[in-house]
Amino acid sequence: MKKLVHFIAAVTLGATASYSAANCDSGETVVKLSHVTGGTTHPKVVAANNFAERVNTELNGKMCVEVYPNSTLFGDSKELEALLLGDVQLLAPSLSKFGSYTEKFGVFDLPFIFRDIDAAIRFTQSNEGKGLLNEMENVGFVGLGYWMSGMKYFSANKPLIEPTDSAGLKFRVQTSDVAKAMIKAMGASPQPMAFAEVYGALQTGVVDGQENTWSNIYTQKFFEVQDSVTETNHQLLAYLFMTSKEFLDSLDADVRNQFIEIANDVTLQANLEVKEKEAYNRQNILNAGGVINVLTPEQRTKWVDSMKPAWGQFEKAIGKDLINAAAGS
Ligand code: LMR
């Protein structure tokens, strides 16, 4: 990486610097990191840029990471294929987007399986959670770590206080069978859609609502085109920071070891900071005039009762042991 450019990027943009193609030197292995989120305060944006900054400093002259946020290189529908084709080397897709490769990741999507982010982190550090990092080795995917994003909340073009308020509404979901079943269990209709299309779909009324973290609801401005957001806390959003086996195998052993060490450090740091980032973006929504509906314990119990029966459909595909390990975290 050219030192002058790196210096300017670091000084002017700080931890949220984005690294463009022009920054890499010709002798360096160029590593493209593509993701779909945006803004400057999003946990994934910060973690991706921290990773690039660490590699570009510590492996200077050997490797150079370019970060492409906001679906600018690849969006949801093409990124996993692009990784296998070698058109990109690093991704951090939501765990809900791997349905074509493994059903086991459905465990992360089961509504109310994790009490909070800490429980989800404990699961990812357990033997069962760590084992899932290698779940798609046969496809050629390598999991480097889990990056937490936050718990999810529903928003819609009308206030959602009781689950019956969502009856008949169309909700954008990720391409997850569990998410689809969960929305149907609420008496609503799921509409799978790429992340980059959600704002437009909410604005034009193609869908009535969506479910996401505070950081996505704030940085994508979803709250501006919705009546309000309801603090349902119903599901986890987390990412698989990943590469391909082909790329990893192509690296010299010393570079590979340092690359993996940096990935571990950045993952640890990202998960330490995630709750603070989510709280910050929740407050940003309120500061910008967004409305948040806080549920009473009785109201929240009704949401649990309406969505949790969806678990039954996935017990066989995911496996009872895995579900019990996650639920007990
Ligand atoms: C979504 O599609 O809602 C999320 O997966 C986007 C993201 O990567 O946070």
XYZ file of N, CA, C and O in Angstrom, residues 62-172:
444
model
N 3.183 -6.695 1.132
C 2.852 -8.093 0.785
C 1.384 -8.226 0.385
O 1.025 -8.977 -0.510
N 0.534 -7.537 1.132
C -0.907 -7.694 0.906
C -1.591 -6.353 1.070
O -1.165 -5.522 1.881
N -2.664 -6.137 0.312
C -3.374 -4.853 0.372
C -4.880 -5.116 0.263
O -5.338 -5.725 -0.703
N -5.618 -4.703 1.277
C -7.072 -4.940 1.296
C -7.820 -3.707 0.786
O -7.559 -2.593 1.229
N -8.721 -3.932 -0.148
C -9.622 -2.875 -0.629
C -11.019 -3.207 -0.116
O -11.485 -4.332 -0.275
N -11.692 -2.226 0.486
C -13.041 -2.477 1.006
C -14.077 -1.844 0.078
O -13.962 -0.670 -0.281
N -15.066 -2.630 -0.300
C -16.181 -2.151 -1.140
C -17.471 -2.287 -0.337
O -18.058 -3.368 -0.279
N -17.945 -1.207 0.318
C -19.174 -1.288 1.119
C -20.433 -1.109 0.257
O -20.329 -0.917 -0.961
N -21.594 -1.156 0.904
C -22.850 -0.709 0.276
C -23.237 -1.420 -1.017
O -23.808 -0.779 -1.906
N -22.894 -2.690 -1.168
C -23.202 -3.470 -2.382
C -22.587 -2.849 -3.636
O -23.099 -3.053 -4.746
N -21.492 -2.066 -3.505
C -20.922 -1.396 -4.687
C -20.153 -2.364 -5.582
O -19.980 -2.100 -6.770
N -19.650 -3.466 -5.022
C -18.960 -4.451 -5.869
C -19.900 -5.627 -6.157
O -20.163 -5.954 -7.300
N -20.411 -6.234 -5.077
C -21.398 -7.314 -5.228
C -22.501 -7.126 -4.192
O -22.223 -6.759 -3.053
N -23.732 -7.404 -4.589
C -24.855 -7.377 -3.655
C -25.124 -8.782 -3.141
O -24.366 -9.722 -3.419
N -26.236 -8.914 -2.416
C -26.578 -10.206 -1.806
C -26.609 -11.374 -2.783
O -26.158 -12.466 -2.467
N -27.160 -11.144 -3.968
C -27.452 -12.297 -4.817
C -26.202 -12.881 -5.478
O -26.187 -14.042 -5.850
N -25.146 -12.093 -5.605
C -23.990 -12.568 -6.387
C -22.721 -12.810 -5.564
O -21.777 -13.420 -6.042
N -22.681 -12.316 -4.307
C -21.377 -12.277 -3.638
C -20.781 -13.654 -3.318
O -19.574 -13.836 -3.441
N -21.624 -14.616 -2.944
C -21.075 -15.925 -2.575
C -20.513 -16.648 -3.806
O -19.459 -17.279 -3.754
N -21.228 -16.493 -4.911
C -20.764 -17.062 -6.179
C -19.437 -16.400 -6.591
O -18.507 -17.067 -7.031
N -19.387 -15.078 -6.409
C -18.183 -14.312 -6.790
C -16.974 -14.767 -5.976
O -15.848 -14.794 -6.479
N -17.204 -15.143 -4.711
C -16.107 -15.620 -3.859
C -15.555 -16.935 -4.424
O -14.340 -17.142 -4.496
N -16.450 -17.804 -4.844
C -16.002 -19.089 -5.394
C -15.301 -18.906 -6.738
O -14.419 -19.672 -7.096
N -15.686 -17.858 -7.465
C -15.055 -17.598 -8.774
C -13.737 -16.843 -8.632
O -13.022 -16.634 -9.602
N -13.439 -16.373 -7.400
C -12.192 -15.632 -7.178
C -12.295 -14.158 -7.554
O -11.284 -13.462 -7.641
N -13.509 -13.658 -7.770
C -13.673 -12.237 -8.117
C -13.643 -11.341 -6.884
O -13.622 -10.114 -6.997
N -13.728 -11.934 -5.706
C -13.630 -11.232 -4.434
C -13.023 -12.242 -3.470
O -13.157 -13.467 -3.669
N -12.307 -11.752 -2.435
C -11.612 -12.696 -1.539
C -12.185 -12.708 -0.123
O -11.947 -13.649 0.642
N -12.884 -11.653 0.259
C -13.436 -11.589 1.616
C -14.862 -11.055 1.580
O -15.148 -10.084 0.861
N -15.711 -11.675 2.409
C -17.107 -11.235 2.530
C -17.504 -11.279 3.996
O -16.833 -11.929 4.809
N -18.627 -10.639 4.310
C -19.189 -10.785 5.662
C -20.719 -10.804 5.559
O -21.406 -9.912 6.051
N -21.264 -11.843 4.911
C -22.724 -11.911 4.734
C -23.431 -12.297 6.026
O -22.854 -12.960 6.895
N -24.657 -11.911 6.122
C -25.500 -12.318 7.245
C -25.615 -13.838 7.251
O -25.692 -14.479 6.192
N -25.660 -14.424 8.447
C -25.786 -15.882 8.578
C -27.105 -16.388 7.992
O -27.285 -17.580 7.806
N -28.027 -15.477 7.727
C -29.337 -15.854 7.176
C -29.295 -16.058 5.664
O -30.314 -16.353 5.055
N -28.121 -15.861 5.052
C -28.066 -15.885 3.584
C -27.364 -17.119 3.020
O -26.941 -17.121 1.872
N -27.249 -18.184 3.847
C -26.502 -19.371 3.412
C -27.399 -20.574 3.128
O -26.918 -21.693 3.040
N -28.698 -20.320 3.011
C -29.663 -21.416 2.861
C -29.377 -22.338 1.686
O -29.692 -23.526 1.734
N -28.753 -21.834 0.609
C -28.484 -22.706 -0.548
C -27.318 -23.646 -0.259
O -27.068 -24.572 -1.026
N -26.547 -23.385 0.808
C -25.347 -24.181 1.091
C -25.477 -25.065 2.323
O -24.896 -26.133 2.387
N -26.213 -24.576 3.342
C -26.393 -25.379 4.557
C -27.677 -24.989 5.292
O -28.017 -23.804 5.346
N -28.354 -26.018 5.825
C -29.565 -25.732 6.612
C -29.234 -25.467 8.075
O -30.028 -24.924 8.818
N -28.024 -25.877 8.472
C -27.638 -25.775 9.892
C -27.615 -24.324 10.380
O -27.874 -24.054 11.548
N -27.256 -23.395 9.487
C -27.180 -21.996 9.904
C -28.554 -21.441 10.301
O -28.634 -20.368 10.884
N -29.604 -22.199 9.989
C -30.949 -21.801 10.416
C -31.039 -21.644 11.932
O -31.893 -20.925 12.437
N -30.123 -22.290 12.662
C -30.150 -22.202 14.127
C -30.022 -20.745 14.585
O -30.641 -20.326 15.559
N -29.225 -19.959 13.865
C -29.014 -18.560 14.262
C -30.273 -17.722 14.044
O -30.405 -16.642 14.606
N -31.161 -18.203 13.175
C -32.354 -17.430 12.802
C -33.578 -17.759 13.643
O -34.590 -17.064 13.549
N -33.518 -18.831 14.431
C -34.725 -19.213 15.182
C -35.140 -18.052 16.090
O -34.313 -17.533 16.851
N -36.401 -17.628 16.014
C -36.813 -16.460 16.808
C -36.699 -16.729 18.304
O -37.077 -17.798 18.776
N -36.143 -15.790 19.019
C -36.008 -15.801 20.484
C -35.082 -16.905 21.001
O -35.121 -17.233 22.184
N -34.211 -17.467 20.126
C -33.308 -18.513 20.631
C -32.198 -17.906 21.503
O -31.739 -18.535 22.453
N -31.790 -16.673 21.182
C -30.769 -16.009 22.002
C -31.427 -14.886 22.799
O -32.130 -14.054 22.229
N -31.176 -14.873 24.101
C -31.750 -13.831 24.965
C -31.203 -12.467 24.555
O -31.891 -11.476 24.540
N -29.916 -12.455 24.231
C -29.263 -11.200 23.871
C -27.967 -11.519 23.115
O -27.640 -12.685 22.881
N -27.229 -10.470 22.766
C -25.987 -10.634 21.993
C -24.955 -11.454 22.769
O -24.220 -12.261 22.191
N -24.900 -11.277 24.089
C -23.921 -12.031 24.884
C -24.157 -13.532 24.759
O -23.209 -14.317 24.669
N -25.432 -13.937 24.768
C -25.760 -15.366 24.626
C -25.315 -15.869 23.249
O -24.767 -16.975 23.119
N -25.525 -15.032 22.225
C -25.121 -15.426 20.864
C -23.598 -15.553 20.789
O -23.078 -16.502 20.183
N -22.880 -14.635 21.422
C -21.407 -14.710 21.412
C -20.957 -15.986 22.126
O -20.078 -16.710 21.647
N -21.608 -16.303 23.266
C -21.230 -17.533 23.995
C -21.415 -18.761 23.100
O -20.574 -19.648 23.070
N -22.506 -18.779 22.341
C -22.746 -19.927 21.460
C -21.655 -20.026 20.391
O -21.138 -21.107 20.117
N -21.284 -18.876 19.795
C -20.268 -18.929 18.729
C -18.907 -19.353 19.274
O -18.054 -19.818 18.530
N -18.707 -19.190 20.598
C -17.424 -19.606 21.184
C -17.455 -21.043 21.700
O -16.439 -21.579 22.140
N -18.646 -21.667 21.667
C -18.767 -23.065 22.119
C -18.251 -24.012 21.028
O -18.062 -23.592 19.877
N -18.052 -25.274 21.370
C -17.593 -26.234 20.354
C -18.564 -26.326 19.192
O -18.172 -26.405 18.033
N -19.874 -26.304 19.518
C -20.890 -26.403 18.457
C -20.807 -25.192 17.525
O -20.852 -25.323 16.307
N -20.691 -24.001 18.130
C -20.624 -22.775 17.323
C -19.367 -22.733 16.479
O -19.421 -22.433 15.279
N -18.231 -23.084 17.090
C -16.961 -23.068 16.337
C -17.012 -24.082 15.197
O -16.500 -23.835 14.113
N -17.654 -25.224 15.471
C -17.762 -26.272 14.451
C -18.472 -25.765 13.198
O -18.127 -26.136 12.077
N -19.448 -24.887 13.388
C -20.204 -24.391 12.236
C -19.365 -23.500 11.319
O -19.724 -23.292 10.161
N -18.247 -22.977 11.823
C -17.368 -22.158 10.966
C -16.873 -22.973 9.770
O -16.609 -22.439 8.709
N -16.730 -24.293 9.993
C -16.211 -25.168 8.925
C -17.315 -25.919 8.184
O -17.046 -26.836 7.419
N -18.545 -25.548 8.456
C -19.696 -26.270 7.920
C -19.708 -26.317 6.373
O -20.202 -27.257 5.785
N -19.147 -25.293 5.731
C -19.236 -25.242 4.263
C -17.875 -25.430 3.589
O -17.643 -24.941 2.490
N -16.988 -26.154 4.291
C -15.659 -26.432 3.743
C -15.759 -27.186 2.416
O -14.978 -26.928 1.500
N -16.744 -28.083 2.338
C -16.894 -28.878 1.111
C -17.240 -28.006 -0.099
O -16.920 -28.319 -1.237
N -17.862 -26.840 0.176
C -18.202 -25.910 -0.916
C -16.964 -25.101 -1.320
O -16.841 -24.633 -2.447
N -16.034 -24.923 -0.356
C -14.860 -24.090 -0.619
C -14.879 -22.808 0.185
O -14.067 -21.918 -0.034
N -15.844 -22.692 1.137
C -15.922 -21.506 1.991
C -15.167 -21.747 3.308
O -15.279 -22.824 3.898
N -14.446 -20.725 3.766
C -13.763 -20.817 5.064
C -14.277 -19.695 5.968
O -14.199 -18.522 5.598
N -14.809 -20.069 7.126
C -15.267 -19.067 8.091
C -14.083 -18.595 8.922
O -13.383 -19.403 9.531
N -13.838 -17.289 8.926
C -12.719 -16.744 9.715
C -13.183 -16.326 11.101
O -12.406 -16.279 12.049
N -14.471 -15.974 11.212
C -15.005 -15.572 12.519
C -16.432 -15.087 12.379
O -16.891 -14.794 11.273
N -17.120 -15.032 13.526
C -18.486 -14.493 13.537
C -18.431 -13.038 13.988
O -17.895 -12.757 15.059
N -19.002 -12.148 13.205
C -19.130 -10.753 13.617
C -20.590 -10.511 14.011
O -21.497 -10.628 13.176
N -20.820 -10.187 15.268
C -22.182 -9.873 15.709
C -22.616 -8.534 15.115
O -21.786 -7.630 14.955
N -23.929 -8.408 14.840
C -24.430 -7.115 14.382
C -25.445 -6.538 15.365
O -25.479 -5.341 15.597
N -26.300 -7.407 15.910
C -27.272 -6.911 16.886
C -28.510 -7.781 16.891
O -28.593 -8.755 16.133
N -29.456 -7.474 17.768
C -30.741 -8.149 17.743
C -31.609 -7.391 16.735
O -31.319 -6.249 16.380
N -32.702 -8.039 16.280
C -33.532 -7.408 15.247
C -34.860 -6.908 15.807
O -35.378 -7.451 16.786
N -35.384 -5.911 15.130
C -36.627 -5.246 15.528
C -37.485 -5.084 14.278
O -36.956 -4.862 13.183
N -38.805 -5.154 14.454
C -39.704 -4.952 13.317
C -40.013 -3.473 13.144
O -40.214 -2.754 14.131
N -40.096 -3.054 11.892
C -40.666 -1.731 11.609
C -41.752 -1.931 10.569
O -41.741 -2.918 9.830
N -42.717 -0.996 10.533
C -43.799 -1.109 9.544
C -44.408 0.262 9.300
O -44.053 1.241 9.959
N -45.330 0.290 8.328
C -45.978 1.564 8.005
C -47.170 1.843 8.925
O -47.987 2.709 8.658
N -47.287 1.071 10.001
C -48.262 1.324 11.067
C -47.645 0.841 12.385
O -46.719 0.017 12.349
N -48.091 1.325 13.519
C -47.485 0.853 14.779
C -47.746 -0.634 14.988
O -48.862 -1.115 14.765
N -46.713 -1.365 15.388
C -46.853 -2.794 15.707
C -46.697 -2.935 17.217
O -45.593 -2.808 17.737
N -47.776 -3.162 17.902
C -47.710 -3.307 19.368
C -47.994 -4.760 19.755
O -47.291 -5.355 20.546
N -49.030 -5.319 19.149
C -49.353 -6.742 19.352
C -49.050 -7.460 18.037
O -49.152 -6.834 16.971
N -48.702 -8.748 18.101
C -48.412 -9.452 16.839
C -49.578 -9.395 15.853
O -49.364 -9.386 14.636
N -50.808 -9.316 16.358
C -51.968 -9.257 15.454
C -51.955 -7.981 14.601
O -52.582 -7.935 13.550
N -51.205 -6.954 15.038
C -51.099 -5.730 14.230
C -50.393 -5.990 12.903
O -50.473 -5.168 11.983
N -49.640 -7.098 12.838
C -48.887 -7.370 11.606
C -49.692 -8.244 10.623
O -49.205 -8.522 9.519
N -50.889 -8.650 11.013
C -51.679 -9.556 10.162
C -51.910 -8.931 8.790
O -52.299 -7.772 8.674
N -51.614 -9.708 7.756
C -51.868 -9.268 6.383
C -50.798 -8.336 5.813
O -50.819 -8.031 4.618
N -49.822 -7.899 6.632
C -48.783 -7.002 6.101
C -47.702 -7.807 5.377
O -47.490 -8.980 5.665
N -47.014 -7.123 4.459
C -45.885 -7.759 3.744
C -44.593 -7.261 4.371
O -44.359 -6.056 4.450
N -43.747 -8.218 4.791
C -42.459 -7.864 5.398
C -41.309 -8.334 4.518
O -41.270 -9.509 4.130
N -40.372 -7.436 4.257
C -39.144 -7.856 3.580
C -38.344 -8.736 4.533
O -38.179 -8.415 5.713
